[in-house]
Amino acid sequence: MKTTGMEAFEALSGLKKNGFIALVSLTAEDLSPNADGENEFKLIYTLYNPVNREFKEFETTVNDITYSVSSLYKSANYDEREIYDLFGIKFKNHPNLKRIFLDENFKGHPLKNSFKNR
């Protein structure tokens, strides 16, 4: 489902209210360039409901920026930083969005399709 960042945040908030209280993982995939020649990424959120012992995946596509869900799921903090570091996706309202693996002076984001190894 293609959503705005706020729509994805609201959908995940609803899932949390329905018992999916644990974010197990957050991953990204670069789909760029899309049909319009713009950057496009798929974000995959894997959630867990411990009462029903049920997993659910929520997928969305975004451009270069979306909303952070770290206020909903504390475990998203490091996953979002990793995705920012390696793909360049910016997460609005993230409490500490900075590189987590690569040096701050590193140029580019190595998992982007457009990244050229130097």
Backbone as ProteinMPNN parsed JSONL, in Angstrom:
{"seq_chain_A": "MKTTGMEAFEALSGLKKNGFIALVSLTAEDLSPNADGENEFKLIYTLYNPVNREFKEFETTVNDITYSVSSLYKSANYDEREIYDLFGIKFKNHPNLKRIFLDENFKGHPLKNSFKNR", "coords_chain_A": {"N_chain_A": [[0.85, -1.165, 0.0], [0.662, 2.16, -0.913], [1.378, 4.885, 0.989], [1.103, 8.021, 2.71], [3.546, 9.31, 4.955], [2.299, 9.996, 7.378], [-0.118, 8.608, 7.22], [0.77, 5.957, 7.344], [1.88, 5.988, 9.907], [-0.459, 6.401, 11.433], [-1.886, 4.059, 10.775], [-0.211, 2.087, 11.878], [-0.341, 2.868, 14.522], [-3.018, 2.263, 15.049], [-2.895, -0.539, 14.776], [-1.27, -1.117, 16.951], [-2.98, -0.415, 19.042], [-4.751, -2.463, 18.74], [-3.521, -4.629, 19.845], [-1.038, -5.364, 18.758], [1.658, -4.997, 20.02], [4.393, -5.141, 19.906], [7.177, -4.288, 17.983], [8.855, -6.195, 15.893], [10.665, -6.171, 13.767], [11.998, -3.809, 11.414], [12.4, -3.198, 8.125], [13.895, -2.251, 4.97], [13.581, -1.687, 1.425], [14.998, -0.767, -1.621], [13.28, 0.557, -4.248], [13.829, 2.134, -6.315], [14.669, 3.551, -9.544], [11.304, 4.843, -9.548], [8.335, 4.685, -11.697], [8.087, 7.35, -12.35], [10.629, 8.219, -12.238], [11.569, 8.866, -9.753], [12.875, 8.563, -6.359], [11.962, 5.672, -4.559], [10.912, 3.691, -1.896], [10.364, 0.613, -0.164], [8.974, -0.023, 2.948], [8.954, -2.369, 5.517], [7.222, -3.415, 8.193], [7.302, -5.572, 10.867], [5.135, -6.875, 13.122], [4.06, -7.944, 16.405], [1.602, -9.662, 18.257], [1.305, -10.527, 21.445], [-0.72, -11.676, 22.957], [-2.496, -13.039, 21.25], [-0.583, -14.474, 20.001], [0.33, -13.792, 17.407], [1.716, -12.76, 14.341], [2.144, -9.907, 12.248], [2.594, -8.362, 9.14], [3.213, -5.134, 7.965], [3.277, -3.256, 5.15], [4.564, -0.521, 3.313], [5.03, 2.023, 0.852], [7.354, 4.611, 0.346], [8.757, 7.887, -0.317], [11.676, 9.765, -0.044], [11.322, 10.491, 2.589], [9.618, 10.01, 5.68], [7.397, 9.446, 8.49], [8.631, 8.943, 11.773], [8.225, 6.039, 13.795], [9.119, 5.683, 16.281], [8.096, 6.774, 18.586], [5.9, 5.238, 19.037], [6.842, 2.598, 19.054], [9.55, 1.674, 20.785], [11.678, 0.114, 19.916], [11.968, 0.791, 17.281], [13.723, 2.846, 17.068], [16.549, 2.243, 16.649], [16.344, 0.698, 14.304], [15.28, 2.548, 12.468], [17.357, 4.39, 12.412], [19.372, 2.788, 11.285], [18.25, 2.301, 8.746], [18.138, 4.925, 7.789], [20.903, 5.468, 7.7], [21.888, 3.552, 5.825], [20.146, 3.611, 3.603], [19.254, 6.231, 3.328], [16.752, 7.274, 3.929], [14.783, 9.655, 5.486], [13.463, 10.112, 8.729], [10.899, 11.773, 10.029], [10.545, 13.523, 13.104], [12.133, 11.785, 14.56], [14.015, 10.964, 17.45], [16.844, 11.024, 17.436], [18.224, 11.088, 14.855], [20.779, 9.979, 13.246], [23.782, 8.772, 11.696], [24.489, 5.291, 12.213], [26.123, 3.121, 11.702], [28.028, 3.873, 9.769], [30.661, 6.307, 9.323], [30.148, 9.752, 10.157], [31.126, 11.425, 8.164], [31.018, 9.949, 5.874], [30.152, 9.653, 2.488], [27.083, 9.408, 0.914], [24.731, 6.627, 0.671], [24.99, 3.354, 1.097], [23.178, 1.194, 0.427], [21.378, 2.152, -1.362], [20.027, 2.027, -4.608], [21.171, 3.787, -6.407], [23.711, 4.24, -5.483], [27.137, 4.624, -6.0], [29.986, 2.708, -5.937], [33.068, 3.771, -4.815]], "CA_chain_A": [[0.0, 0.0, 0.0], [1.401, 3.423, -0.919], [0.771, 5.79, 1.957], [1.943, 9.104, 3.189], [4.155, 8.932, 6.224], [1.337, 10.127, 8.469], [-1.082, 7.507, 7.095], [1.429, 4.753, 7.853], [1.964, 6.155, 11.356], [-1.8, 6.19, 11.987], [-2.227, 2.639, 10.629], [0.568, 1.354, 12.871], [-0.916, 3.225, 15.821], [-4.222, 1.443, 15.174], [-2.492, -1.927, 15.012], [-0.79, -1.218, 18.337], [-4.173, -0.394, 19.898], [-5.408, -3.76, 18.578], [-2.754, -5.699, 20.47], [0.275, -5.596, 18.152], [2.419, -4.084, 20.869], [5.839, -5.31, 19.719], [7.763, -4.184, 16.65], [9.922, -7.193, 15.846], [11.692, -5.677, 12.855], [11.671, -2.823, 10.402], [13.375, -3.32, 7.055], [13.64, -1.41, 3.802], [14.021, -2.155, 0.114], [15.026, 0.331, -2.583], [12.544, 0.263, -5.477], [14.143, 3.254, -7.204], [13.727, 4.658, -9.674], [9.938, 4.418, -9.87], [7.914, 5.035, -13.062], [8.28, 8.786, -12.548], [12.053, 8.495, -12.108], [11.848, 9.348, -8.4], [13.227, 7.565, -5.354], [10.842, 4.999, -3.908], [11.368, 2.636, -1.001], [9.357, -0.172, 0.56], [9.257, -0.269, 4.352], [8.224, -3.537, 6.005], [7.142, -3.455, 9.649], [6.815, -6.845, 11.383], [4.561, -6.639, 14.445], [3.68, -9.151, 17.136], [0.56, -9.582, 19.279], [1.631, -11.639, 22.338], [-1.937, -12.31, 23.491], [-2.956, -13.983, 20.223], [0.602, -15.107, 19.396], [0.137, -13.539, 15.981], [2.589, -11.801, 13.672], [1.526, -9.203, 11.129], [3.486, -7.476, 8.409], [2.631, -3.949, 7.382], [4.187, -2.735, 4.134], [4.203, 0.75, 2.71], [6.074, 2.608, 0.024], [7.588, 6.019, 0.668], [9.846, 8.515, -1.05], [12.871, 9.926, 0.782], [11.018, 10.939, 3.942], [8.395, 9.484, 6.282], [7.327, 9.726, 9.918], [9.191, 7.963, 12.695], [7.295, 5.351, 14.696], [9.843, 5.41, 17.526], [7.26, 7.153, 19.726], [4.987, 4.107, 19.236], [7.642, 1.393, 19.31], [10.915, 2.091, 21.126], [12.64, -0.657, 19.135], [12.116, 1.4, 15.954], [14.779, 3.844, 17.121], [17.759, 1.777, 15.977], [16.011, 0.275, 12.94], [15.154, 3.751, 11.64], [18.715, 4.935, 12.226], [20.05, 1.92, 10.325], [17.679, 2.562, 7.42], [18.63, 6.246, 7.387], [22.324, 5.35, 7.411], [22.179, 2.725, 4.661], [19.272, 3.939, 2.465], [19.056, 7.67, 3.222], [15.371, 7.679, 4.222], [14.702, 10.49, 6.687], [12.303, 9.84, 9.574], [10.491, 12.979, 10.761], [10.299, 13.398, 14.542], [13.01, 10.801, 15.205], [14.725, 11.682, 18.518], [18.302, 11.08, 17.293], [18.472, 10.522, 13.523], [22.144, 10.147, 12.754], [24.36, 7.504, 11.261], [24.698, 4.331, 13.296], [27.21, 2.216, 11.309], [29.048, 4.554, 8.976], [31.171, 7.566, 9.83], [29.344, 10.922, 9.778], [31.7, 12.026, 6.96], [30.838, 9.049, 4.733], [29.286, 10.241, 1.462], [26.134, 8.501, 0.287], [24.012, 5.59, 1.415], [25.432, 2.226, 0.283], [22.16, 0.253, -0.037], [20.548, 2.789, -2.393], [20.348, 1.539, -5.958], [21.957, 4.795, -7.122], [25.025, 4.391, -4.878], [28.273, 4.183, -6.821], [31.146, 2.356, -5.129], [34.214, 4.574, -5.262]], "C_chain_A": [[0.89, 1.219, 0.0], [0.674, 4.388, -0.001], [1.678, 6.986, 2.166], [2.534, 8.634, 4.511], [3.181, 8.986, 7.376], [0.297, 9.016, 8.407], [-0.494, 6.208, 7.634], [1.527, 4.814, 9.374], [0.612, 5.865, 12.002], [-2.223, 4.726, 11.891], [-1.487, 1.8, 11.665], [0.079, 1.655, 14.289], [-2.182, 2.411, 16.08], [-3.907, -0.016, 15.442], [-1.992, -2.11, 16.442], [-1.977, -1.244, 19.301], [-4.928, -1.717, 19.835], [-4.527, -4.918, 19.029], [-1.39, -5.984, 19.875], [1.26, -4.637, 18.807], [3.927, -4.176, 20.687], [6.204, -5.157, 18.252], [8.974, -5.105, 16.637], [11.043, -6.74, 14.923], [11.11, -4.632, 11.92], [12.768, -2.909, 9.359], [12.96, -2.446, 5.881], [14.161, -2.1, 2.547], [13.95, -0.969, -0.831], [14.347, -0.118, -3.87], [12.855, 1.288, -6.567], [14.829, 2.792, -8.476], [12.337, 4.118, -10.003], [9.583, 4.876, -11.285], [8.107, 6.509, -13.372], [9.743, 9.193, -12.419], [12.463, 8.992, -10.74], [12.288, 8.199, -7.498], [11.957, 6.978, -4.755], [11.391, 3.819, -3.127], [10.178, 1.904, -0.416], [9.853, -0.316, 1.992], [8.372, -1.416, 4.807], [8.346, -3.582, 7.522], [6.587, -4.82, 10.048], [6.422, -6.639, 12.84], [4.15, -7.956, 15.085], [2.635, -8.819, 18.19], [0.787, -10.764, 20.226], [0.406, -12.351, 22.914], [-2.43, -13.383, 22.527], [-1.82, -14.795, 19.605], [0.556, -14.996, 17.876], [1.133, -12.485, 15.496], [1.809, -11.15, 12.545], [2.589, -8.34, 10.476], [2.683, -6.334, 7.816], [3.661, -3.385, 6.417], [3.647, -1.421, 3.601], [5.34, 1.197, 1.814], [6.129, 4.097, 0.318], [8.648, 6.562, -0.274], [11.031, 8.651, -0.103], [12.584, 10.26, 2.235], [9.69, 10.357, 4.404], [8.412, 9.838, 7.766], [7.934, 8.58, 10.727], [8.079, 7.326, 13.514], [7.978, 5.042, 16.03], [9.068, 5.875, 18.759], [6.221, 6.072, 20.03], [5.734, 2.864, 19.705], [9.088, 1.822, 19.567], [11.965, 1.352, 20.298], [12.849, -0.084, 17.739], [13.288, 2.373, 15.914], [16.011, 3.399, 16.329], [17.486, 1.324, 14.554], [15.909, 1.483, 12.007], [16.513, 4.401, 11.408], [19.507, 4.104, 11.218], [19.557, 2.189, 8.908], [18.109, 3.932, 6.907], [20.079, 6.157, 6.93], [22.576, 4.647, 6.077], [21.352, 3.055, 3.415], [19.053, 5.44, 2.28], [17.636, 8.149, 3.466], [15.376, 8.478, 5.521], [13.39, 10.21, 7.411], [11.995, 11.095, 10.389], [10.193, 12.62, 12.217], [11.11, 12.3, 15.225], [13.846, 11.532, 16.253], [16.224, 11.838, 18.308], [18.708, 10.498, 15.938], [19.866, 10.907, 13.047], [22.68, 8.765, 12.399], [24.653, 6.599, 12.455], [25.861, 3.375, 12.994], [28.368, 2.964, 10.654], [29.452, 5.866, 9.628], [30.309, 8.725, 9.326], [29.848, 11.566, 8.488], [31.553, 11.155, 5.715], [29.836, 9.668, 3.77], [28.388, 9.172, 0.87], [25.54, 7.487, 1.248], [24.169, 4.297, 0.618], [24.364, 1.234, -0.166], [21.161, 0.885, -1.016], [20.982, 2.249, -3.754], [21.256, 2.498, -6.706], [23.38, 4.959, -6.56], [26.099, 3.83, -5.789], [29.458, 3.939, -5.912], [32.353, 3.094, -5.677], [35.494, 3.852, -5.049]], "O_chain_A": [[1.793, 1.317, 0.831], [-0.508, 4.672, -0.195], [2.865, 6.957, 1.839], [2.06, 7.664, 5.103], [3.214, 8.13, 8.26], [-0.131, 8.527, 9.452], [-1.186, 5.445, 8.308], [1.287, 3.817, 10.055], [0.546, 5.159, 13.008], [-2.848, 4.201, 12.812], [-2.073, 0.899, 12.266], [0.093, 0.777, 15.151], [-2.398, 1.927, 17.191], [-4.579, -0.661, 16.248], [-2.258, -3.134, 17.072], [-1.978, -2.008, 20.266], [-5.66, -2.06, 20.763], [-4.758, -6.062, 18.639], [-0.64, -6.782, 20.439], [1.642, -3.616, 18.235], [4.667, -3.371, 21.255], [5.622, -5.808, 17.385], [9.986, -4.834, 17.283], [12.222, -6.897, 15.241], [9.904, -4.581, 11.674], [13.942, -2.713, 9.674], [11.828, -1.968, 5.809], [15.041, -2.959, 2.594], [12.956, -0.242, -0.845], [14.793, -1.07, -4.51], [12.213, 1.3, -7.618], [15.495, 1.757, -8.486], [12.2, 3.078, -10.648], [10.441, 5.398, -11.996], [8.273, 6.881, -14.533], [10.065, 10.38, -12.484], [13.577, 9.486, -10.567], [12.103, 7.026, -7.822], [10.998, 7.698, -4.478], [12.218, 3.052, -3.621], [9.118, 2.49, -0.197], [11.004, -0.684, 2.226], [7.176, -1.436, 4.517], [9.436, -3.765, 8.064], [5.499, -5.187, 9.604], [7.248, -6.281, 13.681], [3.922, -8.952, 14.4], [2.756, -7.835, 18.92], [0.493, -11.901, 19.855], [0.497, -13.511, 23.315], [-2.744, -14.501, 22.937], [-2.054, -15.688, 18.79], [0.722, -15.983, 17.16], [1.359, -11.467, 16.149], [0.92, -11.765, 11.957], [3.379, -7.677, 11.149], [1.614, -6.538, 7.24], [4.784, -3.071, 6.812], [2.439, -1.236, 3.458], [6.486, 0.788, 2.003], [5.106, 4.753, 0.511], [9.349, 5.803, -0.945], [11.351, 7.687, 0.592], [13.51, 10.309, 3.044], [8.751, 10.227, 3.618], [9.357, 10.468, 8.239], [7.764, 7.407, 10.397], [7.109, 7.988, 13.882], [7.478, 4.237, 16.817], [9.351, 5.419, 19.867], [5.717, 5.994, 21.15], [5.309, 2.174, 20.632], [9.768, 2.285, 18.651], [13.026, 1.905, 20.009], [13.821, -0.442, 17.074], [13.791, 2.691, 14.837], [16.462, 4.113, 15.433], [18.318, 1.544, 13.674], [16.402, 1.439, 10.88], [16.783, 4.905, 10.318], [20.231, 4.657, 10.391], [20.356, 2.292, 7.978], [18.411, 4.084, 5.724], [20.441, 6.708, 5.89], [23.396, 5.107, 5.283], [21.8, 2.809, 2.295], [18.703, 5.878, 1.184], [17.338, 9.32, 3.234], [15.912, 8.028, 6.534], [12.338, 10.086, 6.784], [12.726, 11.441, 11.317], [9.658, 11.551, 12.512], [10.804, 11.923, 16.356], [14.345, 12.623, 15.975], [16.835, 12.701, 18.938], [19.456, 9.522, 15.883], [20.094, 11.998, 12.524], [22.103, 7.739, 12.758], [25.009, 7.058, 13.54], [26.51, 2.876, 13.913], [29.536, 2.714, 10.953], [28.686, 6.461, 10.387], [29.802, 8.686, 8.206], [29.064, 12.199, 7.781], [31.923, 11.576, 4.619], [28.786, 10.155, 4.19], [28.867, 8.15, 0.38], [25.807, 7.491, 2.45], [23.546, 4.149, -0.433], [24.631, 0.469, -1.093], [20.212, 0.23, -1.446], [22.17, 2.046, -4.002], [22.036, 2.069, -7.556], [24.169, 5.733, -7.102], [25.99, 2.71, -6.287], [29.896, 4.841, -5.198], [32.624, 3.044, -6.877], [36.56, 4.378, -5.368]]}, "name": "protein", "num_of_chains": 1, "seq": "MKTTGMEAFEALSGLKKNGFIALVSLTAEDLSPNADGENEFKLIYTLYNPVNREFKEFETTVNDITYSVSSLYKSANYDEREIYDLFGIKFKNHPNLKRIFLDENFKGHPLKNSFKNR"}
